[in-house]
mmCIF file of C-alpha atoms in Angstrom:
data_model
loop_
_atom_site.group_PDB
_atom_site.id
_atom_site.type_symbol
_atom_site.label_atom_id
_atom_site.label_comp_id
_atom_site.label_asym_id
_atom_site.label_seq_id
_atom_site.Cartn_x
_atom_site.Cartn_y
_atom_site.Cartn_z
ATOM 1 C CA MET A 1 19.100 -34.155 -64.865
ATOM 2 C CA ARG A 2 20.139 -34.474 -60.651
ATOM 3 C CA THR A 3 18.069 -31.153 -59.768
ATOM 4 C CA PHE A 4 15.483 -32.523 -62.034
ATOM 5 C CA LEU A 5 15.125 -36.290 -60.443
ATOM 6 C CA VAL A 6 15.410 -34.427 -57.010
ATOM 7 C CA SER A 7 12.656 -32.146 -58.097
ATOM 8 C CA LEU A 8 10.423 -35.364 -58.998
ATOM 9 C CA PHE A 9 11.565 -37.076 -55.844
ATOM 10 C CA PHE A 10 9.557 -34.258 -53.756
ATOM 11 C CA ALA A 11 6.869 -33.551 -56.125
ATOM 12 C CA MET A 12 5.847 -37.371 -55.608
ATOM 13 C CA MET A 13 6.119 -37.720 -52.126
ATOM 14 C CA VAL A 14 3.480 -34.129 -52.022
ATOM 15 C CA THR A 15 1.542 -35.651 -54.180
ATOM 16 C CA ARG A 16 0.854 -38.964 -52.505
ATOM 17 C CA SER A 17 -0.132 -36.681 -49.237
ATOM 18 C CA PHE A 18 -2.452 -35.199 -50.643
ATOM 19 C CA ALA A 19 -4.807 -38.214 -50.165
ATOM 20 C CA GLY A 20 -4.391 -37.272 -46.939
ATOM 21 C CA GLU A 21 -6.665 -40.649 -44.185
ATOM 22 C CA ALA A 22 -9.559 -42.154 -44.765
ATOM 23 C CA ASP A 23 -12.709 -40.726 -43.017
ATOM 24 C CA VAL A 24 -15.723 -42.602 -42.267
ATOM 25 C CA VAL A 25 -18.631 -40.211 -42.899
ATOM 26 C CA ARG A 26 -21.808 -42.696 -42.178
ATOM 27 C CA ALA A 27 -22.432 -46.011 -40.855
ATOM 28 C CA HIS A 28 -26.139 -47.593 -40.335
ATOM 29 C CA VAL A 29 -26.335 -50.477 -38.479
ATOM 30 C CA ALA A 30 -29.026 -52.519 -38.202
ATOM 31 C CA PRO A 31 -29.611 -55.748 -35.852
ATOM 32 C CA GLN A 32 -30.219 -58.942 -37.594
ATOM 33 C CA SER A 33 -32.327 -61.772 -36.910
ATOM 34 C CA ASP A 34 -29.703 -63.973 -35.651
ATOM 35 C CA GLY A 35 -28.285 -61.774 -33.057
ATOM 36 C CA THR A 36 -25.577 -61.040 -34.910
ATOM 37 C CA TYR A 37 -25.303 -56.791 -36.427
ATOM 38 C CA ARG A 38 -24.817 -55.440 -40.302
ATOM 39 C CA PHE A 39 -22.973 -52.506 -41.069
ATOM 40 C CA ASP A 40 -23.173 -50.002 -43.539
ATOM 41 C CA VAL A 41 -20.504 -47.975 -43.810
ATOM 42 C CA THR A 42 -19.545 -45.100 -45.808
ATOM 43 C CA VAL A 43 -15.781 -43.880 -46.668
ATOM 44 C CA TYR A 44 -14.293 -40.715 -48.170
ATOM 45 C CA HIS A 45 -10.396 -40.757 -49.510
ATOM 46 C CA ALA A 46 -9.598 -38.970 -52.237
ATOM 47 C CA ASP A 47 -8.166 -42.924 -53.419
ATOM 48 C CA GLU A 48 -5.232 -42.089 -55.875
ATOM 49 C CA GLY A 49 -5.195 -45.962 -56.927
ATOM 50 C CA TRP A 50 -3.337 -49.152 -56.054
ATOM 51 C CA GLY A 51 -0.489 -46.981 -54.468
ATOM 52 C CA HIS A 52 -2.934 -45.004 -52.275
ATOM 53 C CA TYR A 53 -6.485 -46.048 -51.573
ATOM 54 C CA ALA A 54 -8.400 -46.851 -48.239
ATOM 55 C CA ASN A 55 -8.463 -50.610 -48.418
ATOM 56 C CA ALA A 56 -10.568 -50.952 -44.582
ATOM 57 C CA TRP A 57 -12.682 -50.650 -42.492
ATOM 58 C CA GLU A 58 -12.899 -51.824 -38.759
ATOM 59 C CA VAL A 59 -15.432 -51.893 -35.887
ATOM 60 C CA LEU A 60 -13.647 -51.899 -32.229
ATOM 61 C CA SER A 61 -15.314 -51.909 -28.998
ATOM 62 C CA GLU A 62 -14.798 -48.414 -26.851
ATOM 63 C CA ASP A 63 -11.624 -50.079 -25.329
ATOM 64 C CA GLY A 64 -10.286 -51.018 -28.363
ATOM 65 C CA MET A 65 -10.632 -54.324 -28.963
ATOM 66 C CA VAL A 66 -11.331 -55.226 -32.902
ATOM 67 C CA LEU A 67 -14.924 -56.738 -33.063
ATOM 68 C CA ALA A 68 -14.676 -56.519 -37.174
ATOM 69 C CA VAL A 69 -12.849 -55.847 -40.186
ATOM 70 C CA ARG A 70 -13.791 -55.395 -44.003
ATOM 71 C CA THR A 71 -11.371 -55.210 -46.403
ATOM 72 C CA LEU A 72 -11.521 -52.815 -49.561
ATOM 73 C CA ALA A 73 -9.732 -54.912 -52.311
ATOM 74 C CA HIS A 74 -9.412 -52.372 -54.851
ATOM 75 C CA PRO A 75 -9.270 -48.391 -55.305
ATOM 76 C CA HIS A 76 -12.673 -46.342 -55.601
ATOM 77 C CA VAL A 77 -11.135 -43.338 -57.399
ATOM 78 C CA ASN A 78 -14.316 -42.441 -59.002
ATOM 79 C CA GLU A 79 -16.412 -43.832 -57.008
ATOM 80 C CA GLN A 80 -16.272 -41.060 -53.878
ATOM 81 C CA PRO A 81 -17.360 -41.376 -51.009
ATOM 82 C CA PHE A 82 -18.249 -44.935 -51.241
ATOM 83 C CA THR A 83 -20.156 -47.547 -48.814
ATOM 84 C CA ARG A 84 -19.758 -50.891 -48.526
ATOM 85 C CA SER A 85 -21.486 -53.450 -46.185
ATOM 86 C CA LEU A 86 -20.574 -56.273 -43.299
ATOM 87 C CA SER A 87 -22.815 -58.872 -42.162
ATOM 88 C CA GLY A 88 -22.457 -61.485 -39.502
ATOM 89 C CA VAL A 89 -20.705 -59.059 -37.070
ATOM 90 C CA GLU A 90 -20.518 -60.575 -33.429
ATOM 91 C CA ILE A 91 -20.935 -58.017 -30.555
ATOM 92 C CA PRO A 92 -20.336 -59.065 -27.365
ATOM 93 C CA GLU A 93 -22.897 -58.645 -24.222
ATOM 94 C CA GLY A 94 -23.019 -55.457 -22.433
ATOM 95 C CA LEU A 95 -21.358 -53.369 -25.627
ATOM 96 C CA THR A 96 -24.473 -50.620 -26.525
ATOM 97 C CA ARG A 97 -22.090 -48.807 -28.716
ATOM 98 C CA VAL A 98 -19.021 -48.956 -30.908
ATOM 99 C CA ILE A 99 -16.680 -46.875 -32.863
ATOM 100 C CA VAL A 100 -15.920 -47.526 -37.072
ATOM 101 C CA ARG A 101 -13.079 -46.456 -38.357
ATOM 102 C CA ALA A 102 -11.437 -46.660 -41.635
ATOM 103 C CA LYS A 103 -7.665 -46.800 -43.097
ATOM 104 C CA ASP A 104 -5.919 -46.151 -46.382
ATOM 105 C CA SER A 105 -2.789 -48.028 -47.447
ATOM 106 C CA THR A 106 -0.453 -45.173 -46.919
ATOM 107 C CA HIS A 107 -1.250 -43.282 -43.539
ATOM 108 C CA GLY A 108 -2.709 -46.411 -41.920
ATOM 109 C CA TYR A 109 -5.841 -45.740 -39.183
ATOM 110 C CA GLY A 110 -5.975 -42.161 -38.449
ATOM 111 C CA GLY A 111 -8.795 -40.247 -40.015
ATOM 112 C CA GLN A 112 -12.313 -39.188 -38.964
ATOM 113 C CA GLU A 113 -13.732 -41.920 -36.767
ATOM 114 C CA LEU A 114 -17.429 -42.602 -35.665
ATOM 115 C CA THR A 115 -19.018 -43.988 -32.449
ATOM 116 C CA VAL A 116 -22.441 -45.685 -33.379
ATOM 117 C CA GLU A 117 -25.016 -46.578 -31.047
ATOM 118 C CA LEU A 118 -26.474 -50.063 -31.245
ATOM 119 C CA PRO A 119 -30.034 -50.654 -32.053
ATOM 120 C CA GLY A 120 -31.812 -52.924 -29.398
ATOM 121 C CA ARG A 121 -29.130 -52.405 -26.730
#
């Protein structure tokens, strides 16, 4: 019985790691009439359910300042990759590009990031 439980534990650990980190595969940025920006971000992650899923993406300045966060409220097991939007993002003057990165509930940040040029800047 003990051998079975140890094997089951290791099998569960290996299975958890298969989903890997969340990757940003596309990011579209559009200026809005009020001077803010809308981000449409496509994320890929092999969501496994509530225990391991892509749970946020964020917009950062190149020096690492967090400008906006889009929380993802549930797993997207059967919808990969998936796109979610965030409007009203204020970008400080002088910035011409930003970094978009995603995170998952197990690994945090660390997958593929994209650097995006800001239109109109």
